[in-house]
XYZ file of C-alpha atoms in Angstrom:
531
model
C 150.967 87.232 -14.115
C 152.922 86.019 -11.088
C 151.174 82.668 -11.284
C 152.220 82.268 -14.940
C 155.864 83.064 -14.135
C 155.788 80.589 -11.269
C 154.328 77.882 -13.548
C 157.091 78.370 -16.145
C 159.763 78.137 -13.472
C 158.268 74.877 -12.186
C 158.238 73.403 -15.708
C 161.900 74.297 -16.192
C 162.832 72.654 -12.883
C 160.991 69.459 -13.898
C 162.850 69.343 -17.240
C 166.213 69.679 -15.494
C 165.362 66.870 -13.066
C 164.261 64.577 -15.952
C 167.461 65.184 -17.907
C 169.512 64.399 -14.828
C 167.925 60.944 -14.633
C 168.877 60.045 -18.282
C 172.306 58.364 -19.076
C 174.924 60.846 -20.194
C 176.319 60.390 -23.732
C 179.942 61.237 -24.288
C 180.615 63.687 -27.095
C 183.006 62.174 -29.614
C 185.614 64.668 -30.702
C 188.015 64.518 -33.585
C 190.718 62.180 -32.264
C 192.930 59.388 -33.569
C 191.149 56.788 -31.426
C 188.343 54.758 -33.004
C 185.309 54.139 -30.851
C 183.994 50.594 -31.372
C 180.654 49.316 -30.195
C 181.676 45.765 -29.314
C 178.100 44.657 -28.931
C 177.781 44.852 -32.728
C 180.792 42.641 -33.461
C 180.344 38.982 -34.550
C 180.590 36.457 -31.749
C 183.889 34.999 -32.971
C 185.601 38.431 -32.715
C 185.043 38.735 -28.976
C 188.362 37.425 -27.714
C 187.569 37.775 -24.010
C 183.818 37.497 -24.142
C 182.208 34.741 -22.114
C 178.819 33.464 -23.074
C 176.201 34.807 -20.744
C 178.220 37.771 -19.393
C 177.112 40.278 -22.033
C 173.354 40.221 -22.514
C 173.610 42.534 -25.513
C 175.324 39.860 -27.616
C 172.684 37.727 -29.370
C 173.568 34.054 -29.533
C 172.474 32.233 -32.693
C 172.081 28.503 -33.210
C 172.989 27.269 -36.678
C 171.422 24.021 -37.862
C 172.501 22.117 -40.968
C 173.558 25.140 -42.917
C 176.393 27.541 -43.464
C 177.553 30.281 -41.120
C 179.761 30.490 -38.053
C 178.533 27.937 -35.518
C 178.242 29.771 -32.214
C 177.285 28.662 -28.732
C 173.859 27.075 -28.632
C 173.060 27.149 -24.900
C 171.302 30.507 -24.932
C 170.194 30.657 -28.583
C 167.433 33.117 -29.170
C 166.984 32.256 -32.872
C 167.284 29.111 -34.960
C 168.744 29.410 -38.457
C 168.289 26.783 -41.154
C 169.971 27.204 -44.532
C 171.463 25.243 -47.405
C 173.880 22.560 -46.315
C 177.519 23.371 -46.967
C 178.954 19.898 -47.475
C 180.624 19.122 -50.845
C 177.729 17.062 -52.196
C 175.223 19.824 -51.434
C 177.415 22.501 -53.001
C 177.811 20.540 -56.209
C 174.807 21.989 -58.008
C 175.969 25.514 -57.189
C 179.200 24.998 -59.138
C 177.797 23.243 -62.222
C 179.539 25.574 -64.663
C 182.907 25.059 -62.989
C 182.426 21.296 -62.776
C 181.857 21.161 -66.525
C 185.280 22.716 -67.183
C 186.918 20.316 -64.735
C 185.267 17.326 -66.402
C 186.607 18.293 -69.817
C 190.024 19.086 -68.349
C 190.362 15.467 -67.261
C 189.303 14.273 -70.720
C 191.885 16.539 -72.364
C 194.703 15.346 -70.113
C 193.920 11.721 -70.833
C 193.331 12.129 -74.569
C 196.439 14.232 -75.292
C 198.598 12.657 -72.565
C 199.089 15.948 -70.721
C 200.395 15.749 -67.157
C 199.206 19.154 -65.974
C 197.163 21.992 -67.403
C 198.286 25.585 -67.004
C 196.777 28.829 -65.791
C 196.063 31.080 -68.798
C 196.352 34.222 -66.670
C 199.927 33.493 -65.479
C 202.924 34.558 -67.528
C 205.136 31.746 -68.847
C 208.186 31.434 -71.076
C 207.071 28.142 -72.615
C 203.847 27.128 -74.304
C 201.251 25.506 -72.068
C 197.909 23.773 -72.632
C 194.905 25.362 -70.947
C 191.202 24.612 -70.814
C 188.236 26.815 -70.105
C 184.950 28.269 -71.310
C 184.665 30.740 -74.180
C 183.087 34.024 -73.039
C 182.704 37.568 -74.281
C 185.516 39.966 -73.439
C 183.559 42.621 -71.542
C 186.257 45.263 -72.140
C 186.032 45.053 -75.926
C 182.412 44.006 -76.541
C 180.433 47.127 -77.380
C 177.630 45.666 -79.491
C 174.101 45.051 -78.282
C 173.425 42.184 -78.119
C 177.101 41.212 -77.709
C 178.724 39.267 -80.510
C 181.774 37.044 -80.468
C 184.598 38.315 -82.668
C 188.333 37.672 -82.852
C 188.889 40.852 -80.841
C 186.172 40.254 -78.235
C 186.857 36.656 -77.244
C 188.028 35.593 -73.787
C 188.632 32.404 -71.831
C 187.224 31.648 -68.381
C 189.327 29.133 -66.459
C 188.056 26.853 -63.718
C 188.756 27.702 -60.104
C 191.372 24.946 -60.007
C 193.352 26.896 -62.622
C 192.882 30.417 -61.338
C 189.177 30.915 -61.975
C 189.802 34.174 -63.819
C 189.071 35.452 -67.298
C 191.718 36.422 -69.811
C 191.417 37.898 -73.281
C 192.472 35.674 -76.186
C 194.549 36.691 -79.174
C 194.985 34.331 -82.122
C 198.415 33.762 -83.594
C 198.605 34.551 -87.310
C 199.664 30.940 -87.972
C 197.246 29.242 -85.563
C 196.832 25.493 -86.093
C 193.849 23.196 -85.487
C 194.598 19.699 -84.208
C 192.368 16.645 -84.574
C 189.478 18.226 -86.465
C 187.537 16.786 -89.390
C 189.699 16.683 -92.487
C 188.858 19.391 -94.977
C 187.170 21.734 -92.521
C 190.096 24.162 -92.382
C 188.465 25.955 -89.479
C 186.939 25.459 -86.058
C 183.810 27.026 -84.602
C 183.785 28.747 -81.206
C 180.751 30.093 -79.377
C 179.935 31.446 -75.896
C 179.832 28.553 -73.449
C 181.921 26.142 -75.511
C 184.620 24.281 -73.602
C 187.962 24.465 -75.402
C 191.563 23.298 -75.089
C 194.203 25.762 -76.261
C 197.971 25.735 -76.577
C 199.944 28.946 -76.273
C 201.296 31.262 -73.625
C 200.702 34.430 -71.673
C 203.848 36.472 -72.004
C 203.005 38.568 -68.992
C 200.493 40.777 -70.723
C 196.754 40.940 -70.294
C 196.001 38.327 -72.933
C 196.749 34.710 -73.846
C 198.272 34.058 -77.284
C 196.629 31.018 -78.908
C 198.979 29.059 -81.157
C 196.960 25.845 -81.438
C 193.345 24.807 -80.892
C 192.965 21.198 -79.780
C 189.767 19.375 -80.740
C 187.835 17.857 -77.871
C 188.019 14.085 -77.406
C 185.131 12.339 -79.167
C 182.504 10.310 -77.410
C 182.862 6.554 -77.515
C 180.958 4.959 -80.396
C 177.909 2.980 -79.420
C 177.845 -0.835 -79.718
C 175.338 -0.459 -82.559
C 178.010 1.268 -84.633
C 180.093 -1.889 -84.476
C 177.342 -4.359 -85.323
C 176.931 -5.291 -81.685
C 173.141 -5.183 -81.169
C 171.977 -5.188 -77.576
C 169.067 -7.525 -78.401
C 170.054 -11.167 -78.620
C 169.393 -13.089 -81.793
C 167.026 -15.474 -80.029
C 165.035 -12.661 -78.446
C 161.279 -12.586 -79.033
C 161.545 -8.860 -79.820
C 161.846 -7.988 -83.496
C 164.675 -5.422 -83.633
C 163.337 -3.840 -86.824
C 160.892 -0.965 -86.466
C 159.680 2.243 -88.062
C 159.248 5.642 -86.435
C 157.624 8.891 -87.529
C 158.886 12.129 -85.943
C 157.077 15.467 -85.783
C 157.608 18.699 -83.879
C 155.116 21.438 -83.020
C 153.529 23.838 -83.525
C 150.785 21.553 -84.844
C 148.516 24.291 -86.146
C 149.176 27.485 -88.129
C 149.073 30.901 -86.478
C 145.866 31.773 -88.316
C 143.629 29.326 -86.439
C 143.352 26.540 -83.871
C 142.018 23.964 -86.304
C 145.088 21.692 -85.959
C 144.734 20.808 -89.622
C 148.411 19.732 -90.037
C 148.055 17.443 -87.014
C 144.907 15.840 -88.353
C 146.668 15.317 -91.689
C 149.569 13.614 -89.904
C 147.186 11.310 -88.004
C 145.713 10.299 -91.347
C 149.222 9.443 -92.578
C 149.934 7.493 -89.393
C 146.798 5.391 -89.802
C 147.827 4.548 -93.366
C 151.492 3.669 -92.699
C 151.094 2.355 -89.111
C 154.632 3.028 -87.814
C 155.741 1.173 -84.704
C 156.523 4.437 -82.917
C 155.477 8.046 -83.287
C 157.711 10.641 -81.600
C 155.936 13.947 -81.018
C 157.612 17.083 -79.663
C 155.947 20.223 -78.374
C 154.687 22.820 -78.307
C 151.316 21.088 -78.344
C 149.322 24.040 -76.962
C 151.580 26.952 -77.871
C 151.567 29.847 -75.420
C 152.826 32.053 -78.278
C 149.908 31.247 -80.577
C 148.100 34.509 -81.491
C 144.648 33.064 -80.797
C 145.681 31.875 -77.349
C 147.555 35.061 -76.455
C 144.447 37.123 -77.237
C 142.102 34.706 -75.451
C 140.092 33.726 -78.532
C 139.155 30.328 -77.091
C 136.755 29.354 -74.326
C 138.492 26.065 -73.519
C 141.084 25.607 -70.814
C 144.552 24.496 -72.015
C 144.232 20.948 -70.636
C 140.819 20.482 -72.218
C 142.108 21.927 -75.500
C 144.996 19.440 -75.486
C 142.769 16.451 -74.800
C 140.156 17.475 -77.352
C 142.381 18.571 -80.248
C 145.406 16.357 -79.734
C 145.058 13.319 -77.488
C 141.737 12.141 -78.903
C 143.189 12.085 -82.431
C 146.353 10.357 -81.201
C 144.282 7.621 -79.575
C 142.408 6.948 -82.813
C 145.763 6.129 -84.447
C 146.897 3.937 -81.534
C 143.578 2.097 -81.607
C 143.987 1.470 -85.324
C 147.538 0.174 -84.924
C 147.761 -2.339 -82.038
C 151.269 -2.633 -80.689
C 152.284 0.894 -81.683
C 153.347 3.450 -79.097
C 153.615 7.231 -78.866
C 156.427 9.228 -77.216
C 155.718 12.826 -76.165
C 158.376 15.441 -75.348
C 157.207 18.900 -74.172
C 158.387 22.389 -75.077
C 158.911 25.317 -72.730
C 156.272 27.078 -74.843
C 153.692 24.466 -73.837
C 150.810 25.985 -71.927
C 149.977 22.540 -70.541
C 153.389 22.077 -68.903
C 153.944 22.907 -65.252
C 157.504 23.983 -66.005
C 158.723 26.732 -68.302
C 162.465 26.227 -67.755
C 165.083 24.125 -69.521
C 165.773 21.300 -68.724
C 162.070 20.615 -68.395
C 160.106 17.828 -66.744
C 157.677 15.577 -68.562
C 153.982 16.354 -68.970
C 151.503 15.376 -66.267
C 150.226 11.801 -66.767
C 146.703 13.065 -66.042
C 146.739 14.760 -69.439
C 146.822 11.364 -71.142
C 144.824 9.508 -68.472
C 147.991 7.473 -67.850
C 147.524 5.647 -71.158
C 150.254 2.928 -71.187
C 150.671 3.371 -74.944
C 151.717 7.005 -74.503
C 155.168 7.554 -72.971
C 155.908 10.972 -71.476
C 159.535 12.121 -71.479
C 161.365 15.216 -70.171
C 162.975 17.807 -72.405
C 165.690 16.913 -73.343
C 165.637 13.129 -73.129
C 167.611 9.989 -73.937
C 165.741 6.758 -74.659
C 166.140 3.580 -76.666
C 163.931 1.496 -78.909
C 165.147 -2.064 -79.273
C 168.903 -1.673 -79.789
C 168.842 1.905 -81.170
C 169.404 4.866 -78.827
C 167.825 8.285 -79.342
C 168.469 11.780 -78.078
C 165.818 14.474 -78.468
C 165.117 18.067 -77.499
C 162.458 20.527 -78.664
C 164.722 23.583 -78.164
C 166.133 25.010 -81.402
C 169.770 24.632 -80.350
C 170.989 24.373 -83.967
C 169.738 27.857 -84.822
C 170.959 29.366 -81.554
C 174.422 27.878 -81.974
C 174.728 28.772 -85.645
C 173.895 32.441 -85.082
C 176.483 32.746 -82.277
C 179.288 30.715 -83.823
C 182.623 32.350 -84.660
C 184.604 30.486 -87.312
C 188.376 30.472 -86.769
C 190.463 29.505 -89.788
C 193.724 27.668 -89.271
C 196.129 25.046 -90.572
C 195.002 21.458 -90.054
C 197.289 19.253 -87.942
C 196.672 15.505 -87.709
C 193.090 15.764 -89.075
C 190.671 12.846 -88.969
C 189.713 11.736 -92.484
C 186.119 10.966 -93.318
C 184.914 7.483 -94.143
C 181.939 8.912 -96.006
C 182.170 10.827 -99.287
C 179.214 12.919 -98.125
C 181.146 14.306 -95.145
C 183.801 16.592 -96.647
C 184.352 18.619 -93.496
C 182.906 21.727 -95.126
C 179.220 20.986 -94.494
C 178.053 23.848 -92.275
C 175.147 21.995 -90.684
C 177.209 18.849 -90.141
C 179.919 20.843 -88.359
C 177.333 22.645 -86.224
C 175.808 19.344 -85.139
C 179.285 17.974 -84.486
C 179.801 20.759 -81.916
C 176.789 19.525 -79.959
C 178.140 15.985 -79.902
C 181.681 16.987 -78.939
C 180.461 19.352 -76.225
C 178.372 16.473 -74.809
C 175.419 18.748 -74.141
C 171.961 19.255 -75.616
C 172.525 22.999 -75.109
C 176.236 23.934 -74.852
C 175.733 27.710 -75.162
C 176.157 29.942 -72.115
C 174.864 32.490 -71.596
C 171.797 32.048 -73.758
C 171.755 34.643 -76.570
C 169.733 37.599 -75.321
C 167.417 37.817 -78.327
C 166.335 34.162 -77.996
C 166.538 33.761 -74.215
C 162.740 33.502 -74.012
C 162.957 30.304 -76.083
C 165.134 28.524 -73.525
C 164.801 29.884 -69.954
C 167.956 27.963 -69.073
C 168.277 26.664 -65.509
C 172.005 26.637 -64.723
C 171.490 24.661 -61.514
C 170.204 21.681 -63.515
C 172.911 21.422 -66.184
C 173.238 17.696 -65.505
C 169.863 17.327 -67.202
C 171.454 18.542 -70.459
C 174.026 15.760 -70.685
C 174.007 14.252 -74.154
C 176.019 11.130 -73.395
C 174.805 8.291 -71.251
C 176.703 6.731 -68.360
C 179.020 4.856 -70.741
C 179.965 8.069 -72.599
C 178.227 6.829 -75.745
C 176.453 9.273 -78.053
C 172.912 8.492 -79.211
C 172.627 6.625 -82.485
C 169.970 9.106 -83.627
C 169.799 12.724 -82.471
C 166.595 14.696 -83.124
C 167.133 18.486 -83.269
C 164.102 20.331 -84.704
C 165.012 23.757 -86.037
C 163.620 26.692 -87.979
C 166.549 26.194 -90.350
C 165.994 24.057 -93.436
C 165.167 20.448 -92.612
C 168.025 17.967 -92.953
C 169.246 14.482 -92.126
C 172.983 14.220 -91.508
C 174.531 10.783 -91.152
C 177.943 10.042 -89.667
C 178.829 13.172 -87.754
C 181.075 11.987 -84.957
C 184.613 10.963 -85.905
C 186.832 8.366 -84.248
C 190.234 6.884 -84.809
C 190.798 3.233 -84.143
C 193.105 3.972 -81.209
C 190.445 6.260 -79.679
C 188.138 3.310 -79.065
C 188.743 0.783 -76.331
C 187.352 -2.276 -78.123
C 188.379 -4.739 -80.799
C 188.044 -3.100 -84.221
C 190.429 -5.109 -86.347
C 187.649 -6.205 -88.706
C 186.447 -2.652 -89.322
C 187.838 0.434 -90.985
C 190.305 2.643 -89.144
C 187.858 5.504 -89.074
C 184.429 5.013 -87.579
C 181.625 7.532 -87.776
C 178.376 7.371 -85.886
C 175.192 9.295 -84.989
C 172.531 10.439 -87.387
C 171.214 13.949 -86.738
C 167.754 14.823 -88.027
C 165.948 18.140 -88.241
C 162.297 17.349 -89.031
C 161.432 21.079 -88.971
C 157.949 21.991 -87.685
C 154.695 20.295 -88.595
C 153.055 23.705 -89.067
C 155.487 24.113 -91.997
C 154.277 20.840 -93.472
C 157.244 18.513 -92.837
C 158.036 15.531 -90.623
C 160.630 12.739 -90.578
C 160.402 8.997 -91.224
C 162.923 6.391 -90.097
C 163.035 2.714 -90.936
C 165.420 0.545 -88.912
C 166.174 -2.894 -90.311
C 166.972 -5.876 -88.136
C 170.596 -5.901 -87.033
C 172.460 -9.018 -88.071
C 175.851 -8.471 -89.654
C 174.846 -5.182 -91.209
C 176.439 -2.040 -89.859
C 174.353 0.688 -88.324
C 174.655 2.849 -91.430
C 173.358 0.013 -93.601
C 170.426 -0.634 -91.266
C 168.934 2.853 -91.075
C 166.948 4.715 -93.688
C 165.945 8.316 -92.982
C 163.698 10.652 -94.898
C 162.278 14.120 -94.271
C 158.982 14.286 -96.147
C 156.301 16.823 -96.953
C 152.941 16.381 -95.288
C 150.149 15.364 -97.610
C 147.231 17.764 -97.510
């Protein structure tokens, strides 16, 4: 027993000695003095610290990136991040840059010295620009819908960068729109110019909606062909246009595609423009794995081989392929989307692979094309605002009365200068777009000269159509000699060929351009596929 008691006493003495060797921690009581562990502060907050004196402060070397550049002599880590110079930050502010770009156009077009901040109270009316968005405080529907009570404006950072709710004056006017429309369409993502004031409340009162400046008409619209008269190239050509799916949901026979190839061999158009999806990831047979072939092999066997038989039968003809984000053979499933891999076509020089969307030209005619159904997406999200017309632009065509719903929808796309002007993408169709905000430059509709395409191809699930003369101009809007032409010029033909699986495609015949105007040169037709 004594030995046990002695052993316990020895253990207690050892514990006391061990505790005495450990550093003593001060007990923090409830006082008014804050205890700060300076070793955890950032380097730039140590006013009296000298590098090397406090070993607990980690020094970090920053290379070509953002962050606080600290001393590099005793760096224990090396950090590399995105560069922070203005050119490198540009893609991160694409949405803001788009507002700024249109702000400059508005100031020049309407001769406005300065634009205002819609969130600041003013006594006088001001002109503001920004992006139409949902008002989060009043939007209670799922998915959200734009209404006159749930609409807001997002300004650029140069003009406050905040959002403000919009309220429409009972006598709102619409300036510079197509004559006879009597209304203007707004949708999430659209860039707008508004006149009104914020009287100090939480909303901006809109008294006038200003139409966006139009794009400059192309030289073709003014009988100025880019191909010289003595050129060896014949400016006349024909083109057939089709959009996938190329087979019905019931099978993978590609019967509509084979029927189109038969038509191509008979008519021998100079160009065939084909848009995806070619191998549709949403096809029921593919989703359930009811095929033993790999996607690339399926594409070559069912599509490319048939396309080559047409090209072989029509020497001098070419094919232009534009993918879809639903294409199983594409390496990208985002929009904008890169072109298909040349290996899929064995780099056949007769087959041209383009991104989605794309701008290209054939002879002196320019084209714009995308396989995304932007017409349907825009139409379902559009909010029509009625108002009194001020200084409207009359139509030069009796077919364009200003009340054509599809014509006005397509006009939005042209005026917004984007193949996909909506933002954010409607939730119920977001899987059809997979929009990449960091690559918005790839959605630009106009070329470097701010000219719209002569022909715009927009396949849609809506009823097929061909709309001619959709973009309006006044003579004083165009910086070129127009004295021999009418005061109002309209340009751009928009075509919806629908989907080949529905049995329709489009045909265009372009005559040689001499003294004939663009409208007189082009003949468009959306036709039913022969069985």
